[in-house]
PDB file of C-alpha atoms in Angstrom:
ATOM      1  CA  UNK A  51    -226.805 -71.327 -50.221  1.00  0.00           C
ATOM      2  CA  UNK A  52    -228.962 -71.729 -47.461  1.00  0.00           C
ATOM      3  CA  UNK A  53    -230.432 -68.085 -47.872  1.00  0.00           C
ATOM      4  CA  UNK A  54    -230.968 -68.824 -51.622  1.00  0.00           C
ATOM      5  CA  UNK A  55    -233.087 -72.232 -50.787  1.00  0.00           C
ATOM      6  CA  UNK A  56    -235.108 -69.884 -48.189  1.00  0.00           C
ATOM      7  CA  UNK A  57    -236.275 -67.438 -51.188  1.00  0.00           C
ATOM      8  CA  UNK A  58    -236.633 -70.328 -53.204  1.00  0.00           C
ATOM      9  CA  UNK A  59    -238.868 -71.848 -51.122  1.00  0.00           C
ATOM     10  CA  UNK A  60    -240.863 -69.219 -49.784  1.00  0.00           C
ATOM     11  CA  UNK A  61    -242.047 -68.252 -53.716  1.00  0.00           C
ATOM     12  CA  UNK A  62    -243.158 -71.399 -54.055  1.00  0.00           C
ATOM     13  CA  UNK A  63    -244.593 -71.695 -50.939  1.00  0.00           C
ATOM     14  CA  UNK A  64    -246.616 -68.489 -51.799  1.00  0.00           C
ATOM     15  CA  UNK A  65    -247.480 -69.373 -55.376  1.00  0.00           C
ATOM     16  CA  UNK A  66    -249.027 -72.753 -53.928  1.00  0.00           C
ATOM     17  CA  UNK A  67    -250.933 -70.996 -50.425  1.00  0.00           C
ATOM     18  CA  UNK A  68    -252.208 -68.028 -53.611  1.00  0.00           C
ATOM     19  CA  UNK A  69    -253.698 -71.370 -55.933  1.00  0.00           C
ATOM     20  CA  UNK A  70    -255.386 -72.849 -53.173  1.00  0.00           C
ATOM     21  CA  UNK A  71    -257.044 -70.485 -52.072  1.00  0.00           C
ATOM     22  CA  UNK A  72    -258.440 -69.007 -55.247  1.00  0.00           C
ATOM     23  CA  UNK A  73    -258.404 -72.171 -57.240  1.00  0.00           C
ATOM     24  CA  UNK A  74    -258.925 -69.791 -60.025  1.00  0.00           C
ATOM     25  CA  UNK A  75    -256.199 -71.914 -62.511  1.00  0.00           C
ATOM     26  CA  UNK A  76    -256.407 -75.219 -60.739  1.00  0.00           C
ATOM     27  CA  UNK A  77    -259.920 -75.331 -61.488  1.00  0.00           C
ATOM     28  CA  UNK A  78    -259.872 -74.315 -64.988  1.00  0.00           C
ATOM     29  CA  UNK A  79    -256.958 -76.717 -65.626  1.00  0.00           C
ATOM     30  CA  UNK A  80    -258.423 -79.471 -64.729  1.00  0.00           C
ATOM     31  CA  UNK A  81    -262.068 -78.873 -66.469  1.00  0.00           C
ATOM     32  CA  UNK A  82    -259.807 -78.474 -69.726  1.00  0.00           C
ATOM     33  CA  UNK A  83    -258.091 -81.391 -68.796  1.00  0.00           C
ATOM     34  CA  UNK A  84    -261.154 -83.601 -68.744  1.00  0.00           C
ATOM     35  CA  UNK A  85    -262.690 -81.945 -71.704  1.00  0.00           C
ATOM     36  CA  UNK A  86    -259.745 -83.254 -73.520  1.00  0.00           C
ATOM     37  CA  UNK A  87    -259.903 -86.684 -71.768  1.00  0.00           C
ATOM     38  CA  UNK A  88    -263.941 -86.889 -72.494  1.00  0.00           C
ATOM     39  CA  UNK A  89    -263.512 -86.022 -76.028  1.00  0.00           C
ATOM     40  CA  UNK A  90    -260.732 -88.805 -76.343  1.00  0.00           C
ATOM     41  CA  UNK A  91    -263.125 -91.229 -75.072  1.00  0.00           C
ATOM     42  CA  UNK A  92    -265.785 -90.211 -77.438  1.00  0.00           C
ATOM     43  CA  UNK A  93    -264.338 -89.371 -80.636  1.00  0.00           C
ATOM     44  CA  UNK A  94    -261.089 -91.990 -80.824  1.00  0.00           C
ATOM     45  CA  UNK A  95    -262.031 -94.663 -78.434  1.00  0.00           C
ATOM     46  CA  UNK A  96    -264.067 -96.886 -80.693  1.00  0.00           C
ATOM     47  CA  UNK A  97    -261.436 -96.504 -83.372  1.00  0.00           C
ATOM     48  CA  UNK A  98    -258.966 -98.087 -81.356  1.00  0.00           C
ATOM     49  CA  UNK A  99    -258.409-101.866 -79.872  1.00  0.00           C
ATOM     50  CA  UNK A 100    -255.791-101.277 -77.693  1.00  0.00           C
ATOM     51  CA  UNK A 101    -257.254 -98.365 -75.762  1.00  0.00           C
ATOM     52  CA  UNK A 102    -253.904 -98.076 -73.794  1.00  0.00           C
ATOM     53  CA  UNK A 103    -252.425 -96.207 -76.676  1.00  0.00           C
ATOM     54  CA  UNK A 104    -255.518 -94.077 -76.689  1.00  0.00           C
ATOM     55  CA  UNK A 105    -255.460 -92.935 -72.964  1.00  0.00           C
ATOM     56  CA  UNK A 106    -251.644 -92.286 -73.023  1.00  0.00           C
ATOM     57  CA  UNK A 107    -252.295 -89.656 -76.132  1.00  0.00           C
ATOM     58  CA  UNK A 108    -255.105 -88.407 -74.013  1.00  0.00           C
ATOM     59  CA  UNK A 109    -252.670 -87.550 -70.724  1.00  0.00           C
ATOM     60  CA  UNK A 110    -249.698 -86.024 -72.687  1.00  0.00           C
ATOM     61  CA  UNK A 111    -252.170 -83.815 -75.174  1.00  0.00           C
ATOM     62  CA  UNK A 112    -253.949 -82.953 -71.897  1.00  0.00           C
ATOM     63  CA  UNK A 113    -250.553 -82.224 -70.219  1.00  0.00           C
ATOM     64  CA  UNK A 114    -249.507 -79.545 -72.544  1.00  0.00           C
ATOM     65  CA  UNK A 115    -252.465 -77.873 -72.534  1.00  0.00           C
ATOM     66  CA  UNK A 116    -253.384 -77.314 -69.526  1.00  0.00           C
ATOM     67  CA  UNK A 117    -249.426 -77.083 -68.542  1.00  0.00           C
ATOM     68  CA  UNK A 118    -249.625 -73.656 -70.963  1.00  0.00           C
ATOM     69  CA  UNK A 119    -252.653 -72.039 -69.540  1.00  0.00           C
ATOM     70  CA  UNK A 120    -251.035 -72.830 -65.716  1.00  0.00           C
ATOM     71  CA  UNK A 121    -247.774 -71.042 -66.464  1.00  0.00           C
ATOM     72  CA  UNK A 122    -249.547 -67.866 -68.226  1.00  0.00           C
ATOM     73  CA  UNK A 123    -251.952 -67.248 -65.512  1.00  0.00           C
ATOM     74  CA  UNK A 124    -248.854 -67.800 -63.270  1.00  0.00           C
ATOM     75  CA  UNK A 125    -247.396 -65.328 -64.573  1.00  0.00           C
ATOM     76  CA  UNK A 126    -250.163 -62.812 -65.240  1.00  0.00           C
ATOM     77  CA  UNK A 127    -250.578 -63.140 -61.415  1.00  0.00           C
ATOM     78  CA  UNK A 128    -247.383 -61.458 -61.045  1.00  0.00           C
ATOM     79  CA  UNK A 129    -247.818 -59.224 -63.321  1.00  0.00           C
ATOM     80  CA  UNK A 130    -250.898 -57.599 -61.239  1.00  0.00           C
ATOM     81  CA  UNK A 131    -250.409 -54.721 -59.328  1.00  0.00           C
ATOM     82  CA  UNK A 132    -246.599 -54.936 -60.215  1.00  0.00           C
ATOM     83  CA  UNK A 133    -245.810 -58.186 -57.722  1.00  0.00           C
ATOM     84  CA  UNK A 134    -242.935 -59.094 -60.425  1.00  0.00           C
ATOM     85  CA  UNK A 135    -241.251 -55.875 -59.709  1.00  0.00           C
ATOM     86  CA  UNK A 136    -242.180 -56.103 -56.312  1.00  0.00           C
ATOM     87  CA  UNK A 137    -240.065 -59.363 -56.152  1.00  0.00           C
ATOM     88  CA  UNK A 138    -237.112 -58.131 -58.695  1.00  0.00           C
ATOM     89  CA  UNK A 139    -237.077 -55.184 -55.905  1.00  0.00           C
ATOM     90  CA  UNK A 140    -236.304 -57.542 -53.052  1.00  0.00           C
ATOM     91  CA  UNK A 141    -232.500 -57.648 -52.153  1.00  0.00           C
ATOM     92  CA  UNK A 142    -232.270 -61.370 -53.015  1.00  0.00           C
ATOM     93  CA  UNK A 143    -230.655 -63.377 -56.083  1.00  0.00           C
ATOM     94  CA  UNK A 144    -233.402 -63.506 -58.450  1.00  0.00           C
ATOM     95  CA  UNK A 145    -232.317 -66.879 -59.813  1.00  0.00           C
ATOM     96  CA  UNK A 146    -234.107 -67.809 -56.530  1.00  0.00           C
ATOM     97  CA  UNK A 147    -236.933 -66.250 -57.753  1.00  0.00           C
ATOM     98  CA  UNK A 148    -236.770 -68.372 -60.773  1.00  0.00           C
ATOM     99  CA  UNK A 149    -236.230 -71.602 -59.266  1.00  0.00           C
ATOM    100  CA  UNK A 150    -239.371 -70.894 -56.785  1.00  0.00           C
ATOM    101  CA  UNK A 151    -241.438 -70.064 -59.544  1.00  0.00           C
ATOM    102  CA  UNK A 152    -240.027 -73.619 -61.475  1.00  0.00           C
ATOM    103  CA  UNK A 153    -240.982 -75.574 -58.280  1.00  0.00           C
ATOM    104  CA  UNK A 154    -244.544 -74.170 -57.823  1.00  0.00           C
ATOM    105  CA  UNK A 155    -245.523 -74.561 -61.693  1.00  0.00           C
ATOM    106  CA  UNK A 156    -243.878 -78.005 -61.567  1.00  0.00           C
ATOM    107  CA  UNK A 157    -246.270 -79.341 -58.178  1.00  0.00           C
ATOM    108  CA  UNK A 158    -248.704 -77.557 -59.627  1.00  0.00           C
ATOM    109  CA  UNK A 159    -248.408 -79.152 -63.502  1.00  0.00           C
ATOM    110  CA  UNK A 160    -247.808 -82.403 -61.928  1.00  0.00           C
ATOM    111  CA  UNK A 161    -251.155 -82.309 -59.649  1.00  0.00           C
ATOM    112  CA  UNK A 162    -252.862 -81.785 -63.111  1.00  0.00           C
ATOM    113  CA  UNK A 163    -251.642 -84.827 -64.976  1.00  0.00           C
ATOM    114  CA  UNK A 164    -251.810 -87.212 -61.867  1.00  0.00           C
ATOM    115  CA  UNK A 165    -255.832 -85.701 -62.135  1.00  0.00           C
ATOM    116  CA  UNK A 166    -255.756 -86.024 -65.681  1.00  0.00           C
ATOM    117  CA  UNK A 167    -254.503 -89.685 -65.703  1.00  0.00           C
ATOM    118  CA  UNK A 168    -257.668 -90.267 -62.903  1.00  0.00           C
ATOM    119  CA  UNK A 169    -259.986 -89.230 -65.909  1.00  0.00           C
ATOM    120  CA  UNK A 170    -257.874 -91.287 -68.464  1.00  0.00           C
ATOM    121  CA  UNK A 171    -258.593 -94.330 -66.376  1.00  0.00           C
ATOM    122  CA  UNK A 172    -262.600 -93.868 -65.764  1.00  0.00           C
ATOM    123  CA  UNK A 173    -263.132 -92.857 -69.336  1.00  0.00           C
ATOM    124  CA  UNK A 174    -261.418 -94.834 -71.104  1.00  0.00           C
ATOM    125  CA  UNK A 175    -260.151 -97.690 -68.933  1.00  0.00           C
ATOM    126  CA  UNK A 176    -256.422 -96.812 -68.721  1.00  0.00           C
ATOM    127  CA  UNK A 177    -254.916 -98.048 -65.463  1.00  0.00           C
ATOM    128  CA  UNK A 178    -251.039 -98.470 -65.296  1.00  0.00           C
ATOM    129  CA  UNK A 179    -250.505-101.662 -63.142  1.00  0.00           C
ATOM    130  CA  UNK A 180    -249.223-101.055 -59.052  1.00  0.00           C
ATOM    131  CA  UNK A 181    -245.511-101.981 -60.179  1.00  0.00           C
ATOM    132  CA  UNK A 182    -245.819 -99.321 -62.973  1.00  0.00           C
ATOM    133  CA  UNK A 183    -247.333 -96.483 -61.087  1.00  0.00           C
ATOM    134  CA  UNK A 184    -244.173 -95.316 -58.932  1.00  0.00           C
ATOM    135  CA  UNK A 185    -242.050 -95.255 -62.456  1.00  0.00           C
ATOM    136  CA  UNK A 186    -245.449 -93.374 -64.145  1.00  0.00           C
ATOM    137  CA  UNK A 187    -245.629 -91.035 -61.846  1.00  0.00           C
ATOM    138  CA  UNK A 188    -241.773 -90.331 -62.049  1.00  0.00           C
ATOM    139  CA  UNK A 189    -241.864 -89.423 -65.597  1.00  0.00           C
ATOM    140  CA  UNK A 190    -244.739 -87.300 -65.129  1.00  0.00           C
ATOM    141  CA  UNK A 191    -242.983 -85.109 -62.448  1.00  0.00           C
ATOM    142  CA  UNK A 192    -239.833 -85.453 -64.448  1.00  0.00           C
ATOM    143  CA  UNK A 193    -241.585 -83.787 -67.570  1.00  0.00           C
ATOM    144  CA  UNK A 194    -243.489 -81.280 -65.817  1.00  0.00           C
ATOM    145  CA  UNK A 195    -239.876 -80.072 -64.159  1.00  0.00           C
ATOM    146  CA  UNK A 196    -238.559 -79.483 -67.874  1.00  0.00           C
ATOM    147  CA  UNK A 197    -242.196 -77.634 -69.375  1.00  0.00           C
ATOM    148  CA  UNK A 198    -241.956 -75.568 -66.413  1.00  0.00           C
ATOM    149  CA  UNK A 199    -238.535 -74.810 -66.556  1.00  0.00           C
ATOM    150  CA  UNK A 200    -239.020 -73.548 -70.341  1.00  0.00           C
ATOM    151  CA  UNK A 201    -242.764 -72.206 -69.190  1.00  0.00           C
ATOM    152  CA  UNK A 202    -241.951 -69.614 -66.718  1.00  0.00           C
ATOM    153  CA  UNK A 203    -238.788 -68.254 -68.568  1.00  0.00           C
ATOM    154  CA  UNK A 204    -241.240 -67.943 -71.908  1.00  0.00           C
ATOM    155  CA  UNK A 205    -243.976 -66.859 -69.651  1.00  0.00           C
ATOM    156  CA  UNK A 206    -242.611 -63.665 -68.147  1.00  0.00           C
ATOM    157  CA  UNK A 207    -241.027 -62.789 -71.359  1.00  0.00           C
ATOM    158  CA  UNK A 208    -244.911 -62.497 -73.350  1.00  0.00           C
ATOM    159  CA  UNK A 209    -246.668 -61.651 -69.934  1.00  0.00           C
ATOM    160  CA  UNK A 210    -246.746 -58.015 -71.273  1.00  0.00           C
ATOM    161  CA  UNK A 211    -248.244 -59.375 -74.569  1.00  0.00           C
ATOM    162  CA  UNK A 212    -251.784 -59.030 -75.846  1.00  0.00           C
ATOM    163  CA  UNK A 213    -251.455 -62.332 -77.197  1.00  0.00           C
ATOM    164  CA  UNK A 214    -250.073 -63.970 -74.552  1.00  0.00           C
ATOM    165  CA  UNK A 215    -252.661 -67.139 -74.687  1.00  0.00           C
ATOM    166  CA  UNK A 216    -251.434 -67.586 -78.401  1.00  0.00           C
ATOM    167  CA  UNK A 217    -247.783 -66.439 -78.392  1.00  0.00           C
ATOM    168  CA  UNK A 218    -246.465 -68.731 -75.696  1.00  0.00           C
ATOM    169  CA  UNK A 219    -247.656 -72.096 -77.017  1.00  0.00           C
ATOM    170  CA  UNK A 220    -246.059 -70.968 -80.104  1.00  0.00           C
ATOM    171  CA  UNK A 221    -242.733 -70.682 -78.295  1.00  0.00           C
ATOM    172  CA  UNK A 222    -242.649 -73.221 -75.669  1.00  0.00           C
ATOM    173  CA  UNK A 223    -244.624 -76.529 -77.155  1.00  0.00           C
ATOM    174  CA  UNK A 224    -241.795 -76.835 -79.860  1.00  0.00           C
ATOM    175  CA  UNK A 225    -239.030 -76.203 -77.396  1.00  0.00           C
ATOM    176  CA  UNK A 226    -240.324 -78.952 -74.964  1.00  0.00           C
ATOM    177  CA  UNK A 227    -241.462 -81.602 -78.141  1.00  0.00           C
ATOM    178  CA  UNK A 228    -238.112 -83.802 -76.588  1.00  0.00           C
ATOM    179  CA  UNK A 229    -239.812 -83.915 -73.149  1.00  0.00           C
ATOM    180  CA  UNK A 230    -243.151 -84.753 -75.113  1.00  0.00           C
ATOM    181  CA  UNK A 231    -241.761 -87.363 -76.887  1.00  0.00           C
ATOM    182  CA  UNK A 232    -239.794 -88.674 -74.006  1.00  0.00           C
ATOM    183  CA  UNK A 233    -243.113 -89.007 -71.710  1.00  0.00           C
ATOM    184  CA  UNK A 234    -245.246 -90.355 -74.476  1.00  0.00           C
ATOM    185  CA  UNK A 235    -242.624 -93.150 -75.318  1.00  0.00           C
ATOM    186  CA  UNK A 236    -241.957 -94.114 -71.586  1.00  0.00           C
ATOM    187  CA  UNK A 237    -245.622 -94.270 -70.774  1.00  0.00           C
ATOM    188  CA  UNK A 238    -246.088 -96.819 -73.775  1.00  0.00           C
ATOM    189  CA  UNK A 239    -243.115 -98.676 -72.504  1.00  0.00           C
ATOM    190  CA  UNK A 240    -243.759 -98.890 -68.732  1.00  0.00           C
ATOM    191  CA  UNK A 241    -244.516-102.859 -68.028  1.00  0.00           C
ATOM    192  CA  UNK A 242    -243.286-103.804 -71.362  1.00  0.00           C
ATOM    193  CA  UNK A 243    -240.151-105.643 -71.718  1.00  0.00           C
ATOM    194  CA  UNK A 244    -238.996-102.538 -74.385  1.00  0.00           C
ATOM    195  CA  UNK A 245    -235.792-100.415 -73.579  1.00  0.00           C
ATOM    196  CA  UNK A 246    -236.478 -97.288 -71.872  1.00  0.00           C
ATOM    197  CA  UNK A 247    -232.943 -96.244 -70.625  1.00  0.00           C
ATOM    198  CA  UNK A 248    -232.509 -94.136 -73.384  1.00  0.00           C
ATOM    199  CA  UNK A 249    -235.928 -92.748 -73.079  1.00  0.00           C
ATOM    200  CA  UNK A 250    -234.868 -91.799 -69.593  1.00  0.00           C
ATOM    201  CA  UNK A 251    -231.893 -90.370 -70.292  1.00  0.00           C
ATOM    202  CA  UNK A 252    -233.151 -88.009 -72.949  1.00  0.00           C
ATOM    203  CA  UNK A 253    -235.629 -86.647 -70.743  1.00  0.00           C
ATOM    204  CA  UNK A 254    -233.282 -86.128 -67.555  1.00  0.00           C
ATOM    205  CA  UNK A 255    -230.756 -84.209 -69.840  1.00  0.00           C
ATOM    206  CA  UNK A 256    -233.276 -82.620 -71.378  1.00  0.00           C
ATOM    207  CA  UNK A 257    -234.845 -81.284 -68.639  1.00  0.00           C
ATOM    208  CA  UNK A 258    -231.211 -80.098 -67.440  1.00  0.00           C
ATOM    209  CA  UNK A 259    -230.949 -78.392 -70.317  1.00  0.00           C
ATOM    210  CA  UNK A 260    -233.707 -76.679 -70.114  1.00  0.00           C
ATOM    211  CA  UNK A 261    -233.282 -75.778 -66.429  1.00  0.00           C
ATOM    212  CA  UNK A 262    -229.751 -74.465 -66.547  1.00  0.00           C
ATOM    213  CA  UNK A 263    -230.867 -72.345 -69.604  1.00  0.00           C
ATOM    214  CA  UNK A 264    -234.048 -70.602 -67.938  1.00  0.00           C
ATOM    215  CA  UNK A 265    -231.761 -70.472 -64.818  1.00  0.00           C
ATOM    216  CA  UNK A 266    -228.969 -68.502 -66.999  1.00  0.00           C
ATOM    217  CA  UNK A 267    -231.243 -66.445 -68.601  1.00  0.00           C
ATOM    218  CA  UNK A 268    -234.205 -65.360 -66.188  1.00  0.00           C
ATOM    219  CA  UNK A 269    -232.201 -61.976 -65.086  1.00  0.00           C
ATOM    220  CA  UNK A 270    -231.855 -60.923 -68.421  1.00  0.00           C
ATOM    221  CA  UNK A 271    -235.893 -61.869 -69.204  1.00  0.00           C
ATOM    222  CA  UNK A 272    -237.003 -60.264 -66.497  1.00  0.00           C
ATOM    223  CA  UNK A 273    -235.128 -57.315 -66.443  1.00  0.00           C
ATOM    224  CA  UNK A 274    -236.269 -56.586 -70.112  1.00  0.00           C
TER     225      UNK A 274
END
C-alpha cells in the first residue's frame, strides 16, 4: 500500500512540476474560462435580476469546458514521445498510475474553477458569503474528483484519435451530467435554507462510481 501511494503520488507530483512550468494548459484554461465568464456578463446579465443564478451557470458551463480541454492535453502530453508506454513499462501497478493521473487533473480542474469563480465575482458580482465559501469550495473539488475520474479514463482511450477535441466531450459531458447537476443545484442552494443532503449525496456516490469504474477499467484502456 505504501509503495502504491508512492507511484501515486509521484505522477501527480510530476504532472503538476510539468504544468507549472510550461503553463501551456493552465494558461489556455483559464483565458477560455474568462471568455466564457465575460460573455455571461455581456450577453445574459441584463436579462437577469437575480444575477446569482447567472454567475453560477457561468462557473459550471466554464467548468466543463475548460475541465475537457485540461484532461486532453493531459493526456496528449503522455502520449509524446511514448511517456504512456514509458509509464505502462515501469514495474508498478498501473492503477497507481491512474489514480496519480485522477489527483493531478483534479488540483489542476479545481485551480480552474476557484479562478473561474474570481471572474464570476468581478464580472458579474457573484460572491458566495464567508460561511458559504468552505462548503463552495467543497463541491467544487468534489465535482472536479468525479470529471476527472471519467476524464482521464475517456482521455487515454481517444488520445490516439484525430478527433480527440470533439470525440471526448461527446463521451464524457453526458457521463458526468449527475455531477453537473449536483454542483449547479448545491451552488444555488448554499446559504439558502433549501435541502441539500440529497444533493450531496448524489454527488459523493456519484463520484465513487465513477472512480471505482475508471479505477477497474484503466488496465484494460490503456493496454488497448
Amino acid at each position: 500500500m505504501r509503495t502504491f501511494l508512492r507511484v501515486a503520488y509521484e505522477i501527480a507530483r510530476k504532472d503538476l512540476v510539468l504544468e507549472v512550468r510550461s503553463k501551456r494548459v493552465l494558461n489556455t484554461a483559464v483565458v477560455f474560462a474568462l471568455l466564457v465568464v465575460v460573455v455571461f456578463a455581456f450577453g445574459f446579465a441584463q436579462s437577469f435580476v437575480d444575477l446569482g443564478t447567472v454567475g453560477s451557470g457561468a462557473l459550471w458551463i466554464a467548468f466543463v469546458f475548460a475541465g475537457t480541454f485540461g484532461v486532453v492535453q493531459g493526456a496528449a502530453v503522455e502520449d509524446e514521445d511514448g511517456a504512456l508506454d514509458g509509464l505502462l513499462l515501469a514495474p508498478v501497478d498501473r492503477s497507481a498510475v491512474y489514480v496519480g493521473k485522477v489527483a493531478s487533473s483534479t488540483v489542476f480542474v479545481t485551480g480552474v474553477a476557484l479562478l473561474t469563480l474570481a471572474f464570476v465575482g468581478v464580472f458579474l458580482d457573484y460572491s458566495p458569503t464567508v460561511a458559504t465559501l468552505p462548503a463552495l469550495v467543497g463541491v467544487v473539488v468534489a465535482a472536479s474528483f468525479g470529471f476527472s475520474a471519467a476524464g482521464v479514463v475517456l482521455a487515454l482511450l481517444t488520445v490516439k484519435s484525430r478527433i480527440r477535441e470533439l470525440l471526448l466531450p461527446m463521451l464524457l459531458v453526458p457521463l458526468v451530467v449527475p455531477v453537473l447537476l449536483a454542483g449547479i443545484s448545491l451552488t444555488r442552494r448554499l446559504g439558502t435554507a433549501e435541502p441539500l443532503a440529497s444533493w450531496v449525496v448524489l454527488l459523493l456516490a456519484y463520484d465513487g462510481v465513477l472512480f471505482l469504474a475508471g479505477f477497474a477499467t484503466f488496465d484494460y484502456v490503456v493496454e488497448g
